[in-house]
Tab-separated table of C-alpha atoms in Angstrom:
chain	number	residue	atom	x	y	z
A	1	ALA	CA	92.047	133.840	97.536
A	2	ALA	CA	94.927	135.159	95.515
A	3	GLY	CA	97.687	132.567	94.724
A	4	VAL	CA	101.102	132.728	93.708
A	5	ILE	CA	101.188	133.671	89.849
A	6	GLN	CA	103.997	132.548	87.517
A	7	SER	CA	104.512	133.568	83.905
A	8	PRO	CA	104.943	132.329	81.302
A	9	ARG	CA	103.317	129.004	82.034
A	10	HIS	CA	105.362	127.432	79.010
A	11	LEU	CA	108.437	128.603	77.241
A	12	ILE	CA	110.427	127.017	74.529
A	13	LYS	CA	113.902	128.246	73.791
A	14	GLU	CA	117.064	127.113	71.667
A	15	LYS	CA	120.350	126.362	73.246
A	16	ARG	CA	122.439	129.409	74.264
A	17	GLU	CA	119.517	131.583	74.392
A	18	THR	CA	118.022	133.590	77.280
A	19	ALA	CA	114.939	133.197	79.135
A	20	THR	CA	113.202	135.072	81.961
A	21	LEU	CA	110.701	133.699	84.383
A	22	LYS	CA	108.488	135.836	86.577
A	23	CYS	CA	106.792	135.156	89.733
A	24	TYR	CA	104.079	137.282	91.652
A	25	PRO	CA	103.859	136.119	95.299
A	26	ILE	CA	100.664	136.348	97.282
A	27	PRO	CA	99.967	139.692	98.582
A	28	ARG	CA	101.769	140.580	102.006
A	29	HIS	CA	104.094	137.603	101.707
A	30	ASP	CA	107.596	138.631	102.178
A	31	THR	CA	109.657	135.786	100.727
A	32	VAL	CA	109.979	134.095	97.451
A	33	TYR	CA	111.740	130.834	96.550
A	34	TRP	CA	112.605	129.357	93.192
A	35	TYR	CA	112.679	125.499	92.468
A	36	GLN	CA	113.861	123.475	89.507
A	37	GLN	CA	112.060	120.097	88.838
A	38	GLY	CA	113.575	118.003	86.201
A	39	PRO	CA	111.722	115.097	84.545
A	40	GLY	CA	110.879	112.545	87.295
A	41	GLN	CA	112.922	114.540	89.985
A	42	ASP	CA	112.110	116.110	93.113
A	43	PRO	CA	112.128	119.901	93.294
A	44	GLN	CA	115.513	121.377	93.699
A	45	PHE	CA	116.091	124.529	95.535
A	46	LEU	CA	117.671	127.294	93.802
A	47	ILE	CA	117.287	130.511	95.528
A	48	SER	CA	115.234	132.635	97.879
A	49	PHE	CA	114.570	136.232	98.775
A	50	TYR	CA	113.345	137.837	101.928
A	51	GLU	CA	112.319	141.505	101.808
A	52	LYS	CA	114.188	141.805	98.427
A	53	MET	CA	117.529	140.579	99.759
A	54	GLN	CA	118.870	137.124	98.857
A	55	SER	CA	118.303	134.975	102.022
A	56	ASP	CA	119.459	131.566	100.940
A	57	LYS	CA	121.207	129.919	97.886
A	58	GLY	CA	120.964	126.356	96.678
A	59	SER	CA	122.018	124.653	93.545
A	60	ILE	CA	121.444	127.564	91.112
A	61	PRO	CA	123.953	127.480	88.294
A	62	ASP	CA	126.176	130.668	87.620
A	63	ARG	CA	124.434	131.198	84.304
A	64	PHE	CA	121.277	131.886	86.468
A	65	SER	CA	120.390	135.005	88.317
A	66	ALA	CA	117.292	136.205	90.206
A	67	GLN	CA	116.114	139.210	92.066
A	68	GLN	CA	113.156	140.357	94.258
A	69	PHE	CA	111.775	143.787	93.305
A	70	SER	CA	110.241	146.504	95.364
A	71	ASP	CA	106.585	145.191	94.812
A	72	TYR	CA	108.030	141.689	95.869
A	73	HIS	CA	107.555	140.164	92.510
A	74	SER	CA	110.660	138.077	91.540
A	75	GLU	CA	112.360	137.172	88.109
A	76	LEU	CA	114.625	134.355	87.498
A	77	ASN	CA	117.141	135.065	84.457
A	78	MET	CA	118.486	132.083	82.717
A	79	SER	CA	121.309	132.766	80.038
A	80	SER	CA	123.313	130.343	77.728
A	81	LEU	CA	120.493	127.794	77.925
A	82	GLU	CA	121.518	124.067	77.859
A	83	LEU	CA	119.204	121.320	77.234
A	84	GLY	CA	119.502	120.176	80.740
A	85	ASP	CA	117.789	123.362	81.863
A	86	SER	CA	114.569	121.892	80.669
A	87	ALA	CA	112.315	121.478	83.504
A	88	LEU	CA	109.523	122.790	85.460
A	89	TYR	CA	110.291	125.910	87.432
A	90	PHE	CA	108.342	126.619	90.573
A	91	CYS	CA	108.065	129.661	92.573
A	92	ALA	CA	106.742	129.594	95.996
A	93	SER	CA	106.059	132.527	98.651
A	94	SER	CA	105.641	132.544	102.260
A	95	SER	CA	105.214	135.205	104.992
A	96	PHE	CA	108.347	134.838	107.223
A	97	THR	CA	107.293	137.683	109.507
A	98	GLY	CA	103.746	136.753	109.767
A	99	SER	CA	104.050	133.000	110.156
A	100	VAL	CA	106.013	130.416	112.423
A	101	THR	CA	105.379	127.589	110.149
A	102	GLY	CA	107.465	127.936	107.133
A	103	GLU	CA	104.609	126.970	104.949
A	104	LEU	CA	105.306	127.499	101.226
A	105	PHE	CA	102.637	128.370	98.707
A	106	PHE	CA	103.336	127.249	95.189
A	107	GLY	CA	102.589	128.618	91.854
A	108	GLU	CA	101.571	126.412	89.036
A	109	GLY	CA	105.023	126.393	87.658
A	110	SER	CA	106.847	127.586	84.382
A	111	ARG	CA	107.716	124.694	81.960
A	112	LEU	CA	110.885	125.466	80.134
A	113	THR	CA	111.877	123.463	77.032
A	114	VAL	CA	115.313	124.039	75.539
A	115	LEU	CA	115.688	122.507	71.929
B	1	ALA	CA	121.886	119.541	108.675
B	2	GLN	CA	118.505	118.786	107.381
B	3	SER	CA	117.643	115.786	105.359
B	4	VAL	CA	114.462	114.234	104.382
B	5	THR	CA	114.112	110.345	103.428
B	6	GLN	CA	111.150	108.868	101.819
B	7	LEU	CA	111.472	105.177	102.225
B	8	ASP	CA	109.685	104.038	99.412
B	9	SER	CA	110.039	105.730	95.892
B	10	HIS	CA	106.933	103.878	94.618
B	11	VAL	CA	104.000	102.440	96.363
B	12	SER	CA	100.991	100.569	94.719
B	13	VAL	CA	97.695	100.023	96.452
B	14	SER	CA	94.238	98.784	95.554
B	15	GLU	CA	91.374	101.184	95.654
B	16	GLY	CA	89.702	101.006	98.871
B	17	THR	CA	92.622	99.744	100.802
B	18	PRO	CA	94.979	101.846	103.274
B	19	VAL	CA	97.741	103.979	102.118
B	20	LEU	CA	100.940	104.581	104.146
B	21	LEU	CA	103.669	106.870	102.813
B	22	ARG	CA	106.913	106.921	104.941
B	23	CYS	CA	108.827	109.791	105.707
B	24	ASN	CA	111.738	110.251	108.108
B	25	TYR	CA	113.667	113.523	108.777
B	26	SER	CA	116.653	114.862	110.420
B	27	SER	CA	116.961	118.462	111.596
B	28	SER	CA	119.010	120.421	114.116
B	29	TYR	CA	116.008	122.359	115.456
B	30	SER	CA	112.320	121.685	116.005
B	31	PRO	CA	111.154	121.731	112.387
B	32	SER	CA	107.872	122.305	110.841
B	33	LEU	CA	106.925	119.263	108.402
B	34	PHE	CA	104.640	119.163	105.489
B	35	TRP	CA	103.316	116.819	102.931
B	36	TYR	CA	102.700	118.162	99.609
B	37	VAL	CA	100.909	116.311	96.684
B	38	GLN	CA	101.671	116.967	93.068
B	39	HIS	CA	99.184	115.551	90.312
B	40	PRO	CA	100.773	114.910	86.726
B	41	ASN	CA	101.733	118.195	85.078
B	42	LYS	CA	100.410	120.048	87.943
B	43	GLY	CA	101.688	122.346	90.736
B	44	LEU	CA	102.284	121.299	94.456
B	45	GLN	CA	99.390	121.292	96.845
B	46	LEU	CA	99.609	121.293	100.644
B	47	LEU	CA	98.094	118.298	102.035
B	48	LEU	CA	98.757	118.893	105.773
B	49	LYS	CA	101.333	120.406	108.014
B	50	TYR	CA	102.911	119.834	111.651
B	51	THR	CA	104.031	122.913	113.285
B	52	SER	CA	104.676	121.720	117.042
B	53	ALA	CA	101.059	121.602	118.089
B	54	ALA	CA	99.121	118.346	117.843
B	55	THR	CA	101.143	115.309	116.791
B	56	LEU	CA	98.465	113.753	114.776
B	57	VAL	CA	97.570	116.191	111.900
B	58	LYS	CA	94.544	115.805	109.755
B	59	GLY	CA	94.820	117.166	106.150
B	60	ILE	CA	92.650	117.305	103.255
B	61	ASN	CA	91.033	114.448	101.155
B	62	GLY	CA	91.029	112.252	104.290
B	63	PHE	CA	94.838	112.228	104.621
B	64	GLU	CA	96.577	112.328	108.179
B	65	ALA	CA	99.958	112.081	109.485
B	66	GLU	CA	101.462	111.579	112.742
B	67	PHE	CA	104.568	113.206	114.030
B	68	LYS	CA	106.920	111.045	116.125
B	69	LYS	CA	109.810	112.665	117.404
B	70	SER	CA	111.550	109.888	118.948
B	71	GLU	CA	111.446	108.053	115.633
B	72	THR	CA	111.982	111.315	113.680
B	73	SER	CA	109.067	110.235	111.446
B	74	PHE	CA	106.269	111.934	109.959
B	75	HIS	CA	104.393	109.107	107.722
B	76	LEU	CA	101.237	109.981	105.777
B	77	THR	CA	98.195	107.668	105.825
B	78	LYS	CA	94.894	107.277	104.495
B	79	PRO	CA	92.297	104.600	105.512
B	80	SER	CA	90.791	104.197	102.036
B	81	ALA	CA	92.584	104.958	98.783
B	82	HIS	CA	90.692	106.623	95.928
B	83	MET	CA	91.693	106.534	92.183
B	84	SER	CA	92.093	110.312	92.451
B	85	ASP	CA	94.938	109.769	94.954
B	86	ALA	CA	97.454	108.680	92.274
B	87	ALA	CA	100.120	111.304	92.371
B	88	GLU	CA	103.616	112.092	93.657
B	89	TYR	CA	103.727	112.889	97.240
B	90	PHE	CA	106.560	114.974	98.874
B	91	CYS	CA	107.450	115.200	102.399
B	92	VAL	CA	108.979	118.488	103.436
B	93	VAL	CA	110.975	119.887	106.287
B	94	SER	CA	111.350	123.445	107.313
B	95	ASP	CA	113.766	124.992	109.782
B	96	ARG	CA	113.579	128.446	110.842
B	97	GLU	CA	116.852	130.328	110.471
B	98	THR	CA	117.564	133.964	111.494
B	99	SER	CA	116.110	135.517	108.524
B	100	TYR	CA	114.532	132.607	106.437
B	101	ASP	CA	113.117	129.331	106.454
B	102	LYS	CA	115.302	126.541	105.021
B	103	VAL	CA	113.027	124.151	103.232
B	104	ILE	CA	114.005	120.806	101.990
B	105	PHE	CA	112.220	118.366	100.030
B	106	GLY	CA	112.274	114.586	100.162
B	107	PRO	CA	112.801	112.668	96.939
B	108	GLY	CA	109.046	111.905	96.569
B	109	THR	CA	106.916	108.850	96.655
B	110	SER	CA	104.722	107.948	93.624
B	111	LEU	CA	101.456	106.481	94.423
B	112	SER	CA	99.828	104.207	92.105
B	113	VAL	CA	96.072	103.114	92.827
B	114	ILE	CA	94.773	99.995	91.090
B	115	PRO	CA	91.083	99.559	90.354
């Protein structure tokens, strides 16, 4: 079965640079979530999209932006990178209209290292 | 408002002995509850879920959890620990809002299994 695909899996950037992470949800899933997991931390919710519209917002810095495109894939754009942005970034997808459970299906994550 | 408490940040058990990972939650509605497992440098894998059906839920790898509404608990158990169970475990609550599912992670419990 198709899973959530994230790219790139690993990314190394310098401070003040820009990074873009991509997420391809499971086919027919209408909702995408982004989480940030720092070393030894639990995943922190950043932002979510339902049917290409932002549905909920968490602790996403102003330097970050995200969107969901017409094909339901999502991109997380991070600018003016700081050392503290080094983390594992997870994307998850779910089917809001097709499910009553709220179960999230996670990708393998994109590991961002800021030097 | 939602919250999830995992009462132990770290649990250590001997191989072959029972596992108990505790989770308490608060929710304004009738939530869905999940346990996810994360092995080192890996993504998040669903262990089991409660979605207002049977209160005793069986998951993968011999894990199960019991939903107790009166105690607002959803503790994870396994009769006999295996070395491969060593990982980070997250209790997750999901509340259905009008147009999205609000998903909150607990802080995680690190399980160590001693040979």
